[in-house]
Amino acid sequence: AVVNLFYRDLGLVVAPGNPLGLRDWADLGRDGLRLVNRQAGSGTRLLTEARLAKAGVEKERIAGWQREVCTHLEVGLAVRSGEADAGLATGTVAQVLGL
């Protein structure tokens, strides 16, 4: 059994205004899109791998797949700085960084 203590708002963090028009998991397979990834074994990474597989996206073909960071904040900072086009992070990170 699970006792829910909170819910986590997790999603695809993109630049302000979503200039690339990203909407779903399949969009991460676009040529040239640069992803910032969470570290192997993290819950966010496991979720990402499962959802990409379900969407038919080959993770190894995603630019930046090998670039790993350890926190949601690091994901947001990579997107905010323009080093990456997208990554999975919490809504709080997106809000704090103006994404």
GROMACS .gro file of N, CA and C in nm:
model
  297
    1ALA      N    1   0.084  -0.119   0.000
    1ALA     CA    2   0.000   0.000   0.000
    1ALA      C    3   0.088   0.124   0.000
    2VAL      N    4   0.035   0.228  -0.056
    2VAL     CA    5   0.104   0.357  -0.057
    2VAL      C    6   0.017   0.459   0.013
    3VAL      N    7   0.077   0.531   0.105
    3VAL     CA    8   0.009   0.642   0.171
    3VAL      C    9   0.057   0.769   0.101
    4ASN      N   10  -0.031   0.831   0.023
    4ASN     CA   11   0.008   0.952  -0.049
    4ASN      C   12   0.025   1.067   0.049
    5LEU      N   13   0.145   1.121   0.052
    5LEU     CA   14   0.174   1.237   0.134
    5LEU      C   15   0.181   1.364   0.051
    6PHE      N   16   0.211   1.350  -0.077
    6PHE     CA   17   0.216   1.464  -0.167
    6PHE      C   18   0.215   1.415  -0.311
    7TYR      N   19   0.192   1.506  -0.401
    7TYR     CA   20   0.202   1.479  -0.544
    7TYR      C   21   0.312   1.566  -0.601
    8ARG      N   22   0.380   1.515  -0.698
    8ARG     CA   23   0.492   1.586  -0.758
    8ARG      C   24   0.455   1.628  -0.900
    9ASP      N   25   0.476   1.754  -0.928
    9ASP     CA   26   0.451   1.809  -1.061
    9ASP      C   27   0.579   1.795  -1.142
   10LEU      N   28   0.581   1.701  -1.236
   10LEU     CA   29   0.700   1.672  -1.315
   10LEU      C   30   0.664   1.680  -1.462
   11GLY      N   31   0.748   1.748  -1.537
   11GLY     CA   32   0.718   1.759  -1.679
   11GLY      C   33   0.838   1.800  -1.761
   12LEU      N   34   0.813   1.821  -1.887
   12LEU     CA   35   0.917   1.861  -1.980
   12LEU      C   36   0.941   2.011  -1.964
   13VAL      N   37   1.061   2.046  -1.922
   13VAL     CA   38   1.097   2.186  -1.902
   13VAL      C   39   1.161   2.237  -2.031
   14VAL      N   40   1.109   2.348  -2.081
   14VAL     CA   41   1.156   2.406  -2.207
   14VAL      C   42   1.178   2.556  -2.188
   15ALA      N   43   1.239   2.619  -2.286
   15ALA     CA   44   1.263   2.764  -2.281
   15ALA      C   45   1.129   2.838  -2.274
   16PRO      N   46   1.131   2.960  -2.221
   16PRO     CA   47   1.008   3.039  -2.212
   16PRO      C   48   0.937   3.048  -2.347
   17GLY      N   49   0.807   3.027  -2.344
   17GLY     CA   50   0.727   3.032  -2.466
   17GLY      C   51   0.731   2.906  -2.550
   18ASN      N   52   0.809   2.806  -2.506
   18ASN     CA   53   0.820   2.679  -2.578
   18ASN      C   54   0.846   2.701  -2.727
   19PRO      N   55   0.960   2.765  -2.761
   19PRO     CA   56   0.987   2.802  -2.900
   19PRO      C   57   0.993   2.685  -2.998
   20LEU      N   58   1.021   2.565  -2.951
   20LEU     CA   59   1.026   2.449  -3.041
   20LEU      C   60   0.891   2.378  -3.050
   21GLY      N   61   0.793   2.425  -2.973
   21GLY     CA   62   0.659   2.367  -2.979
   21GLY      C   63   0.652   2.222  -2.933
   22LEU      N   64   0.732   2.186  -2.833
   22LEU     CA   65   0.733   2.048  -2.784
   22LEU      C   66   0.604   2.019  -2.708
   23ARG      N   67   0.544   1.903  -2.737
   23ARG     CA   68   0.415   1.868  -2.676
   23ARG      C   69   0.410   1.729  -2.614
   24ASP      N   70   0.493   1.636  -2.663
   24ASP     CA   71   0.483   1.500  -2.611
   24ASP      C   72   0.618   1.429  -2.619
   25TRP      N   73   0.619   1.305  -2.572
   25TRP     CA   74   0.743   1.227  -2.567
   25TRP      C   75   0.804   1.208  -2.704
   26ALA      N   76   0.722   1.188  -2.805
   26ALA     CA   77   0.774   1.166  -2.940
   26ALA      C   78   0.853   1.286  -2.991
   27ASP      N   79   0.819   1.406  -2.945
   27ASP     CA   80   0.891   1.526  -2.987
   27ASP      C   81   1.038   1.523  -2.946
   28LEU      N   82   1.070   1.446  -2.844
   28LEU     CA   83   1.210   1.439  -2.800
   28LEU      C   84   1.297   1.366  -2.901
   29GLY      N   85   1.236   1.299  -2.997
   29GLY     CA   86   1.311   1.231  -3.101
   29GLY      C   87   1.342   1.318  -3.222
   30ARG      N   88   1.304   1.444  -3.217
   30ARG     CA   89   1.331   1.534  -3.330
   30ARG      C   90   1.481   1.550  -3.353
   31ASP      N   91   1.519   1.554  -3.478
   31ASP     CA   92   1.660   1.578  -3.512
   31ASP      C   93   1.705   1.712  -3.458
   32GLY      N   94   1.820   1.712  -3.394
   32GLY     CA   95   1.880   1.836  -3.346
   32GLY      C   96   1.835   1.882  -3.210
   33LEU      N   97   1.728   1.824  -3.156
   33LEU     CA   98   1.683   1.864  -3.023
   33LEU      C   99   1.787   1.821  -2.920
   34ARG      N  100   1.824   1.911  -2.831
   34ARG     CA  101   1.926   1.881  -2.729
   34ARG      C  102   1.859   1.859  -2.594
   35LEU      N  103   1.876   1.741  -2.541
   35LEU     CA  104   1.818   1.703  -2.413
   35LEU      C  105   1.923   1.708  -2.304
   36VAL      N  106   1.882   1.747  -2.185
   36VAL     CA  107   1.965   1.728  -2.067
   36VAL      C  108   1.896   1.618  -1.986
   37ASN      N  109   1.971   1.520  -1.943
   37ASN     CA  110   1.917   1.398  -1.885
   37ASN      C  111   1.949   1.389  -1.736
   38ARG      N  112   1.866   1.319  -1.663
   38ARG     CA  113   1.897   1.288  -1.523
   38ARG      C  114   1.989   1.167  -1.518
   39GLN      N  115   2.053   1.148  -1.405
   39GLN     CA  116   2.151   1.041  -1.391
   39GLN      C  117   2.084   0.904  -1.397
   40ALA      N  118   2.160   0.807  -1.449
   40ALA     CA  119   2.111   0.669  -1.458
   40ALA      C  120   2.068   0.620  -1.321
   41GLY      N  121   1.953   0.554  -1.316
   41GLY     CA  122   1.903   0.498  -1.191
   41GLY      C  123   1.808   0.588  -1.116
   42SER      N  124   1.802   0.715  -1.150
   42SER     CA  125   1.709   0.806  -1.081
   42SER      C  126   1.567   0.775  -1.126
   43GLY      N  127   1.471   0.806  -1.043
   43GLY     CA  128   1.332   0.782  -1.079
   43GLY      C  129   1.291   0.857  -1.205
   44THR      N  130   1.340   0.980  -1.217
   44THR     CA  131   1.308   1.059  -1.336
   44THR      C  132   1.366   0.995  -1.461
   45ARG      N  133   1.486   0.944  -1.452
   45ARG     CA  134   1.551   0.879  -1.567
   45ARG      C  135   1.476   0.751  -1.605
   46LEU      N  136   1.437   0.672  -1.507
   46LEU     CA  137   1.363   0.548  -1.535
   46LEU      C  138   1.230   0.579  -1.602
   47LEU      N  139   1.162   0.683  -1.554
   47LEU     CA  140   1.036   0.725  -1.616
   47LEU      C  141   1.061   0.770  -1.760
   48THR      N  142   1.165   0.849  -1.781
   48THR     CA  143   1.199   0.897  -1.915
   48THR      C  144   1.224   0.781  -2.010
   49GLU      N  145   1.303   0.685  -1.967
   49GLU     CA  146   1.335   0.570  -2.053
   49GLU      C  147   1.209   0.491  -2.089
   50ALA      N  148   1.122   0.469  -1.991
   50ALA     CA  149   1.000   0.393  -2.016
   50ALA      C  150   0.907   0.466  -2.112
   51ARG      N  151   0.891   0.596  -2.093
   51ARG     CA  152   0.800   0.673  -2.179
   51ARG      C  153   0.853   0.689  -2.321
   52LEU      N  154   0.985   0.705  -2.333
   52LEU     CA  155   1.043   0.714  -2.467
   52LEU      C  156   1.024   0.583  -2.543
   53ALA      N  157   1.045   0.471  -2.474
   53ALA     CA  158   1.026   0.340  -2.537
   53ALA      C  159   0.881   0.324  -2.583
   54LYS      N  160   0.788   0.365  -2.499
   54LYS     CA  161   0.646   0.355  -2.533
   54LYS      C  162   0.612   0.442  -2.655
   55ALA      N  163   0.681   0.557  -2.667
   55ALA     CA  164   0.657   0.648  -2.779
   55ALA      C  165   0.735   0.607  -2.904
   56GLY      N  166   0.817   0.502  -2.893
   56GLY     CA  167   0.893   0.454  -3.007
   56GLY      C  168   1.016   0.538  -3.039
   57VAL      N  169   1.065   0.612  -2.941
   57VAL     CA  170   1.183   0.697  -2.961
   57VAL      C  171   1.307   0.622  -2.914
   58GLU      N  172   1.406   0.612  -3.001
   58GLU     CA  173   1.532   0.547  -2.964
   58GLU      C  174   1.616   0.647  -2.886
   59LYS      N  175   1.631   0.621  -2.757
   59LYS     CA  176   1.699   0.717  -2.669
   59LYS      C  177   1.841   0.748  -2.713
   60GLU      N  178   1.910   0.651  -2.769
   60GLU     CA  179   2.048   0.672  -2.810
   60GLU      C  180   2.061   0.772  -2.924
   61ARG      N  181   1.952   0.799  -2.995
   61ARG     CA  182   1.955   0.894  -3.107
   61ARG      C  183   1.928   1.037  -3.062
   62ILE      N  184   1.896   1.055  -2.935
   62ILE     CA  185   1.866   1.189  -2.885
   62ILE      C  186   1.996   1.261  -2.852
   63ALA      N  187   2.014   1.378  -2.912
   63ALA     CA  188   2.133   1.459  -2.882
   63ALA      C  189   2.129   1.498  -2.734
   64GLY      N  190   2.237   1.469  -2.664
   64GLY     CA  191   2.244   1.502  -2.523
   64GLY      C  192   2.204   1.389  -2.430
   65TRP      N  193   2.164   1.275  -2.486
   65TRP     CA  194   2.121   1.164  -2.400
   65TRP      C  195   2.228   1.129  -2.297
   66GLN      N  196   2.353   1.138  -2.336
   66GLN     CA  197   2.462   1.102  -2.245
   66GLN      C  198   2.495   1.212  -2.144
   67ARG      N  199   2.440   1.331  -2.164
   67ARG     CA  200   2.467   1.439  -2.069
   67ARG      C  201   2.377   1.421  -1.948
   68GLU      N  202   2.436   1.387  -1.835
   68GLU     CA  203   2.360   1.359  -1.714
   68GLU      C  204   2.387   1.464  -1.606
   69VAL      N  205   2.281   1.502  -1.538
   69VAL     CA  206   2.292   1.588  -1.420
   69VAL      C  207   2.218   1.520  -1.306
   70CYS      N  208   2.244   1.566  -1.184
   70CYS     CA  209   2.192   1.496  -1.067
   70CYS      C  210   2.066   1.557  -1.005
   71THR      N  211   2.029   1.678  -1.044
   71THR     CA  212   1.914   1.741  -0.980
   71THR      C  213   1.820   1.803  -1.083
   72HIS      N  214   1.698   1.825  -1.040
   72HIS     CA  215   1.600   1.894  -1.124
   72HIS      C  216   1.647   2.037  -1.151
   73LEU      N  217   1.707   2.099  -1.050
   73LEU     CA  218   1.757   2.236  -1.068
   73LEU      C  219   1.863   2.242  -1.177
   74GLU      N  220   1.951   2.145  -1.181
   74GLU     CA  221   2.054   2.142  -1.287
   74GLU      C  222   1.991   2.127  -1.425
   75VAL      N  223   1.884   2.051  -1.434
   75VAL     CA  224   1.811   2.038  -1.561
   75VAL      C  225   1.759   2.176  -1.602
   76GLY      N  226   1.691   2.242  -1.510
   76GLY     CA  227   1.636   2.374  -1.539
   76GLY      C  228   1.741   2.475  -1.578
   77LEU      N  229   1.854   2.473  -1.510
   77LEU     CA  230   1.962   2.568  -1.541
   77LEU      C  231   2.020   2.543  -1.680
   78ALA      N  232   2.031   2.415  -1.720
   78ALA     CA  233   2.082   2.383  -1.854
   78ALA      C  234   1.987   2.435  -1.961
   79VAL      N  235   1.857   2.425  -1.937
   79VAL     CA  236   1.758   2.475  -2.033
   79VAL      C  237   1.760   2.628  -2.032
   80ARG      N  238   1.761   2.687  -1.914
   80ARG     CA  239   1.759   2.833  -1.902
   80ARG      C  240   1.880   2.897  -1.970
   81SER      N  241   1.996   2.833  -1.959
   81SER     CA  242   2.119   2.888  -2.017
   81SER      C  243   2.129   2.866  -2.168
   82GLY      N  244   2.042   2.780  -2.222
   82GLY     CA  245   2.047   2.749  -2.364
   82GLY      C  246   2.138   2.633  -2.398
   83GLU      N  247   2.195   2.568  -2.297
   83GLU     CA  248   2.281   2.452  -2.321
   83GLU      C  249   2.199   2.331  -2.366
   84ALA      N  250   2.071   2.330  -2.332
   84ALA     CA  251   1.981   2.222  -2.370
   84ALA      C  252   1.847   2.283  -2.410
   85ASP      N  253   1.773   2.210  -2.493
   85ASP     CA  254   1.640   2.256  -2.534
   85ASP      C  255   1.531   2.207  -2.440
   86ALA      N  256   1.555   2.094  -2.373
   86ALA     CA  257   1.452   2.035  -2.290
   86ALA      C  258   1.512   1.937  -2.191
   87GLY      N  259   1.436   1.909  -2.087
   87GLY     CA  260   1.471   1.809  -1.988
   87GLY      C  261   1.356   1.793  -1.892
   88LEU      N  262   1.353   1.684  -1.819
   88LEU     CA  263   1.247   1.661  -1.723
   88LEU      C  264   1.286   1.718  -1.587
   89ALA      N  265   1.195   1.797  -1.531
   89ALA     CA  266   1.218   1.857  -1.400
   89ALA      C  267   1.083   1.892  -1.338
   90THR      N  268   1.086   1.936  -1.215
   90THR     CA  269   0.963   1.971  -1.145
   90THR      C  270   0.909   2.106  -1.189
   91GLY      N  271   0.781   2.122  -1.168
   91GLY     CA  272   0.717   2.250  -1.197
   91GLY      C  273   0.775   2.362  -1.114
   92THR      N  274   0.816   2.332  -0.992
   92THR     CA  275   0.876   2.433  -0.905
   92THR      C  276   1.003   2.489  -0.968
   93VAL      N  277   1.088   2.403  -1.022
   93VAL     CA  278   1.210   2.448  -1.088
   93VAL      C  279   1.176   2.538  -1.206
   94ALA      N  280   1.080   2.497  -1.286
   94ALA     CA  281   1.040   2.578  -1.402
   94ALA      C  282   0.990   2.715  -1.356
   95GLN      N  283   0.912   2.718  -1.251
   95GLN     CA  284   0.858   2.844  -1.200
   95GLN      C  285   0.968   2.935  -1.147
   96VAL      N  286   1.057   2.880  -1.066
   96VAL     CA  287   1.165   2.959  -1.007
   96VAL      C  288   1.257   3.018  -1.114
   97LEU      N  289   1.283   2.941  -1.220
   97LEU     CA  290   1.374   2.985  -1.325
   97LEU      C  291   1.305   3.060  -1.439
   98GLY      N  292   1.175   3.076  -1.429
   98GLY     CA  293   1.102   3.149  -1.532
   98GLY      C  294   1.092   3.076  -1.664
   99LEU      N  295   1.080   2.944  -1.656
   99LEU     CA  296   1.070   2.861  -1.777
   99LEU      C  297   0.925   2.826  -1.807
   0.00000   0.00000   0.00000
